[in-house]
One Martini backbone bead per residue (centre of mass of N, CA, C, O) as a GRO file, in nm:
protein
  239
    1MET     BB    1   0.093   0.040   0.019
    2GLU     BB    2   0.076   0.393  -0.007
    3ARG     BB    3   0.237   0.646   0.145
    4GLU     BB    4   0.153   0.899   0.239
    5SER     BB    5   0.250   1.199   0.231
    6ARG     BB    6   0.356   1.467   0.440
    7ILE     BB    7   0.304   1.710   0.326
    8PRO     BB    8  -0.037   1.776   0.331
    9ARG     BB    9  -0.003   1.742   0.660
   10TRP     BB   10   0.144   1.967   0.720
   11LEU     BB   11  -0.055   2.171   0.494
   12ARG     BB   12  -0.312   2.119   0.723
   13ARG     BB   13  -0.170   2.226   0.945
   14ASN     BB   14  -0.106   2.510   0.907
   15GLY     BB   15  -0.336   2.595   0.843
   16ARG     BB   16  -0.446   2.576   1.117
   17ASN     BB   17  -0.284   2.795   1.246
   18VAL     BB   18  -0.332   2.999   1.105
   19ARG     BB   19  -0.609   3.023   1.173
   20ASN     BB   20  -0.553   3.018   1.481
   21ALA     BB   21  -0.445   3.323   1.457
   22ALA     BB   22  -0.647   3.479   1.330
   23ALA     BB   23  -0.878   3.438   1.556
   24THR     BB   24  -0.774   3.537   1.791
   25GLU     BB   25  -0.708   3.801   1.698
   26ALA     BB   26  -0.991   3.877   1.612
   27ALA     BB   27  -1.071   3.803   1.939
   28ALA     BB   28  -0.844   4.066   1.951
   29LEU     BB   29  -0.994   4.320   1.865
   30ALA     BB   30  -1.314   4.277   1.925
   31ARG     BB   31  -1.251   4.386   2.242
   32GLU     BB   32  -1.076   4.650   2.214
   33GLU     BB   33  -1.330   4.770   2.122
   34LEU     BB   34  -1.556   4.739   2.320
   35LEU     BB   35  -1.364   4.874   2.543
   36LEU     BB   36  -1.358   5.150   2.407
   37ALA     BB   37  -1.615   5.251   2.331
   38ALA     BB   38  -1.661   5.253   2.676
   39ALA     BB   39  -1.463   5.508   2.689
   40ASP     BB   40  -1.578   5.699   2.489
   41ALA     BB   41  -1.840   5.678   2.683
   42GLY     BB   42  -1.635   5.706   2.933
   43PHE     BB   43  -1.610   5.416   3.109
   44PRO     BB   44  -1.444   5.351   3.348
   45LEU     BB   45  -1.123   5.167   3.390
   46ALA     BB   46  -1.041   4.803   3.521
   47MET     BB   47  -0.889   4.561   3.618
   48ALA     BB   48  -0.901   4.164   3.648
   49ALA     BB   49  -1.016   3.890   3.687
   50TYR     BB   50  -1.005   3.563   3.617
   51PRO     BB   51  -1.046   3.243   3.508
   52HIS     BB   52  -0.861   2.964   3.659
   53ASP     BB   53  -0.910   2.673   3.729
   54TYR     BB   54  -1.231   2.684   3.822
   55GLY     BB   55  -1.151   2.999   3.932
   56CYS     BB   56  -0.916   3.215   4.011
   57SER     BB   57  -0.614   3.412   3.897
   58CYS     BB   58  -0.541   3.494   4.237
   59GLU     BB   59  -0.522   3.255   4.402
   60ARG     BB   60  -0.729   3.251   4.627
   61ILE     BB   61  -0.838   3.129   4.889
   62GLY     BB   62  -1.185   3.149   4.862
   63CYS     BB   63  -1.280   3.341   4.642
   64PRO     BB   64  -1.614   3.517   4.655
   65THR     BB   65  -1.527   3.662   4.365
   66PRO     BB   66  -1.444   3.467   4.071
   67ALA     BB   67  -1.368   3.681   3.818
   68ARG     BB   68  -1.520   3.969   3.968
   69HIS     BB   69  -1.225   4.134   4.061
   70PRO     BB   70  -0.992   4.332   4.075
   71VAL     BB   71  -0.688   4.368   4.115
   72SER     BB   72  -0.664   4.608   4.238
   73PHE     BB   73  -0.652   4.830   4.560
   74ALA     BB   74  -0.667   5.063   4.307
   75TRP     BB   75  -0.925   5.075   4.101
   76GLN     BB   76  -1.042   5.378   4.134
   77THR     BB   77  -0.730   5.580   4.069
   78GLN     BB   78  -0.733   5.389   3.783
   79ALA     BB   79  -0.951   5.437   3.629
   80THR     BB   80  -0.981   5.462   3.235
   81THR     BB   81  -1.029   5.631   2.901
   82ASP     BB   82  -0.741   5.595   2.850
   83ARG     BB   83  -0.653   5.426   2.585
   84ASP     BB   84  -0.373   5.369   2.590
   85GLN     BB   85  -0.375   5.269   2.781
   86VAL     BB   86  -0.599   5.016   2.786
   87LEU     BB   87  -0.406   4.886   2.574
   88ARG     BB   88  -0.184   4.769   2.788
   89TRP     BB   89  -0.378   4.638   2.963
   90LEU     BB   90  -0.423   4.407   2.719
   91ARG     BB   91  -0.156   4.320   2.620
   92ALA     BB   92  -0.013   4.230   2.918
   93ASP     BB   93  -0.326   4.022   2.940
   94PRO     BB   94  -0.564   3.922   2.728
   95GLU     BB   95  -0.724   3.740   3.033
   96ALA     BB   96  -0.872   4.015   3.127
   97ASN     BB   97  -1.042   4.133   3.293
   98VAL     BB   98  -1.342   4.452   3.316
   99ILE     BB   99  -1.377   4.706   3.496
  100THR     BB  100  -1.645   4.972   3.607
  101ALA     BB  101  -1.644   5.269   3.804
  102THR     BB  102  -1.910   5.410   3.960
  103GLY     BB  103  -2.026   5.743   4.053
  104GLN     BB  104  -1.842   5.914   3.782
  105ALA     BB  105  -2.019   5.829   3.498
  106HIS     BB  106  -2.185   5.619   3.621
  107ASP     BB  107  -2.408   5.361   3.713
  108VAL     BB  108  -2.588   5.026   3.791
  109LEU     BB  109  -2.817   4.873   3.763
  110ASP     BB  110  -2.908   4.551   3.962
  111VAL     BB  111  -3.074   4.228   3.823
  112PRO     BB  112  -3.202   3.946   3.774
  113LEU     BB  113  -3.300   3.884   3.490
  114SER     BB  114  -3.635   3.873   3.486
  115ALA     BB  115  -3.645   4.118   3.577
  116GLY     BB  116  -3.515   4.272   3.338
  117GLU     BB  117  -3.701   4.166   3.118
  118ALA     BB  118  -3.997   4.270   3.221
  119ALA     BB  119  -3.861   4.488   3.191
  120LEU     BB  120  -3.778   4.631   2.940
  121GLU     BB  121  -4.014   4.506   2.783
  122ARG     BB  122  -4.178   4.788   2.907
  123LEU     BB  123  -4.036   5.032   2.878
  124THR     BB  124  -4.002   4.972   2.538
  125ALA     BB  125  -4.322   5.021   2.525
  126GLY     BB  126  -4.346   5.268   2.635
  127GLY     BB  127  -4.063   5.430   2.511
  128VAL     BB  128  -3.810   5.393   2.701
  129ASP     BB  129  -3.492   5.504   2.729
  130THR     BB  130  -3.249   5.258   2.837
  131GLY     BB  131  -2.994   5.206   2.740
  132PRO     BB  132  -2.718   5.040   2.831
  133VAL     BB  133  -2.779   4.640   2.863
  134ALA     BB  134  -2.676   4.382   3.024
  135VAL     BB  135  -2.514   4.100   3.079
  136THR     BB  136  -2.463   3.838   3.369
  137ASP     BB  137  -2.368   3.556   3.410
  138PRO     BB  138  -2.645   3.351   3.480
  139ASP     BB  139  -2.837   3.605   3.673
  140ARG     BB  140  -2.796   3.925   3.543
  141MET     BB  141  -2.916   4.311   3.489
  142LEU     BB  142  -2.783   4.589   3.334
  143PHE     BB  143  -2.850   4.942   3.388
  144PHE     BB  144  -2.773   5.220   3.250
  145THR     BB  145  -2.675   5.565   3.437
  146ARG     BB  146  -2.694   5.834   3.554
  147THR     BB  147  -2.474   5.925   3.880
  148ARG     BB  148  -2.539   6.116   4.133
  149GLY     BB  149  -2.308   6.094   4.273
  150THR     BB  150  -2.228   6.326   4.568
  151PRO     BB  151  -2.457   6.454   4.730
  152ALA     BB  152  -2.492   6.767   4.916
  153ASP     BB  153  -2.749   6.566   5.076
  154GLU     BB  154  -2.689   6.301   5.253
  155ASP     BB  155  -3.000   6.242   5.259
  156GLU     BB  156  -2.944   6.174   4.961
  157TRP     BB  157  -2.851   5.927   5.031
  158TRP     BB  158  -2.721   5.585   4.918
  159PRO     BB  159  -2.571   5.265   4.907
  160CYS     BB  160  -2.537   5.002   4.730
  161GLU     BB  161  -2.668   4.807   4.983
  162LEU     BB  162  -2.976   4.762   4.931
  163ASP     BB  163  -3.020   4.484   4.888
  164CYS     BB  164  -2.855   4.430   5.205
  165ARG     BB  165  -3.128   4.492   5.426
  166PRO     BB  166  -3.363   4.441   5.648
  167GLU     BB  167  -3.535   4.733   5.580
  168THR     BB  168  -3.490   4.675   5.264
  169MET     BB  169  -3.571   4.333   5.123
  170ASP     BB  170  -3.870   4.407   5.061
  171GLU     BB  171  -3.858   4.674   4.873
  172HIS     BB  172  -3.595   4.611   4.734
  173PRO     BB  173  -3.569   4.262   4.550
  174GLY     BB  174  -3.246   4.191   4.422
  175LEU     BB  175  -3.129   4.547   4.418
  176ARG     BB  176  -2.854   4.713   4.290
  177TRP     BB  177  -2.687   5.035   4.344
  178HIS     BB  178  -2.404   5.131   4.139
  179CYS     BB  179  -2.208   5.333   4.309
  180ARG     BB  180  -2.011   5.483   4.539
  181GLY     BB  181  -1.778   5.210   4.538
  182SER     BB  182  -1.781   5.075   4.292
  183TYR     BB  183  -1.878   4.779   4.029
  184VAL     BB  184  -1.852   4.599   3.728
  185LEU     BB  185  -1.873   4.394   3.463
  186LEU     BB  186  -1.719   4.396   3.095
  187PRO     BB  187  -1.798   4.362   2.812
  188PRO     BB  188  -1.618   4.038   2.744
  189SER     BB  189  -1.639   3.937   3.061
  190ARG     BB  190  -1.561   3.649   3.226
  191VAL     BB  191  -1.704   3.320   3.339
  192PRO     BB  192  -1.770   3.086   3.563
  193GLY     BB  193  -1.801   2.923   3.352
  194ARG     BB  194  -2.033   2.942   3.115
  195GLY     BB  195  -2.004   3.251   2.958
  196GLY     BB  196  -2.100   3.597   3.037
  197VAL     BB  197  -2.067   3.930   2.912
  198ARG     BB  198  -2.300   4.136   2.757
  199TRP     BB  199  -2.457   4.308   2.531
  200LEU     BB  200  -2.772   4.440   2.438
  201ARG     BB  201  -2.698   4.767   2.503
  202GLY     BB  202  -2.478   4.999   2.424
  203PRO     BB  203  -2.268   5.242   2.532
  204GLU     BB  204  -2.361   5.458   2.317
  205LEU     BB  205  -2.549   5.522   2.410
  206PRO     BB  206  -2.706   5.706   2.621
  207LEU     BB  207  -2.800   5.806   2.996
  208PRO     BB  208  -3.019   5.788   3.186
  209GLU     BB  209  -3.204   5.818   3.403
  210PRO     BB  210  -3.268   5.627   3.683
  211LEU     BB  211  -3.587   5.743   3.791
  212THR     BB  212  -3.732   5.596   3.503
  213LEU     BB  213  -3.635   5.286   3.579
  214LEU     BB  214  -3.688   5.208   3.903
  215GLU     BB  215  -4.025   5.154   3.882
  216THR     BB  216  -3.986   4.886   3.688
  217LEU     BB  217  -3.803   4.734   3.824
  218THR     BB  218  -3.899   4.711   4.139
  219ASP     BB  219  -4.174   4.580   4.015
  220ALA     BB  220  -4.035   4.306   3.926
  221CYS     BB  221  -3.888   4.218   4.186
  222ALA     BB  222  -4.165   4.218   4.321
  223GLU     BB  223  -4.302   3.981   4.114
  224LEU     BB  224  -4.072   3.766   4.195
  225ALA     BB  225  -4.090   3.732   4.521
  226ALA     BB  226  -4.411   3.668   4.481
  227SER     BB  227  -4.404   3.390   4.316
  228GLY     BB  228  -4.132   3.239   4.486
  229GLN     BB  229  -3.860   3.332   4.440
  230GLU     BB  230  -3.543   3.386   4.421
  231VAL     BB  231  -3.372   3.605   4.566
  232GLU     BB  232  -3.092   3.727   4.522
  233PRO     BB  233  -2.806   3.944   4.602
  234SER     BB  234  -2.572   4.130   4.469
  235ALA     BB  235  -2.294   4.123   4.511
  236TRP     BB  236  -2.037   4.216   4.674
  237PRO     BB  237  -1.738   4.432   4.632
  238ALA     BB  238  -1.470   4.313   4.637
  239ARG     BB  239  -1.124   4.462   4.813
   0.00000   0.00000   0.00000
């Protein structure tokens, strides 16, 4: 039986390697474009941990929020919209996730996925501009809004633990308002298991006032809780 020449197999293998390298480069460029679009929209970015060996790249034993936290304790001061700095970070650590610091240029209303889907449908039907919206697998939806900043009257201020206090849990089941001192993962970050963070409506959209969305979101969260489904609050950011 005539032996197959090694040359065709080498060519095929080399062709696969070239295609794989091209696909990897294209994915990296697409990722950079997504994150630079967020920076151009004014979202301050900082680098975050990523999934590693079924855990977290930070290698902290028992990491409470694997692949969902910044890599530096100085993330609030490091967060930037500078394109050159963002590109340096991404190319220095291509696997790293990215967070955006809230309470500076924007806030985020963070709700259970099913409540967010119901609220998004109602808001869209009502002609309300929802602005940027993202999904964090497996079970959260993020609505990006204008920030409340730091109100002059501290009585008008509330912290990000909106859904983590017993006296407010019944009123705001499952809702978290990420504002001063908080952050969220940005698309296309990855989380342990399948999935990650993805845009439903991109960061180029104008940010709405949070109060135009809040009532619909709280109603949807309350209905979810009343249906008997267990509603878990969003995890408090790891420091």
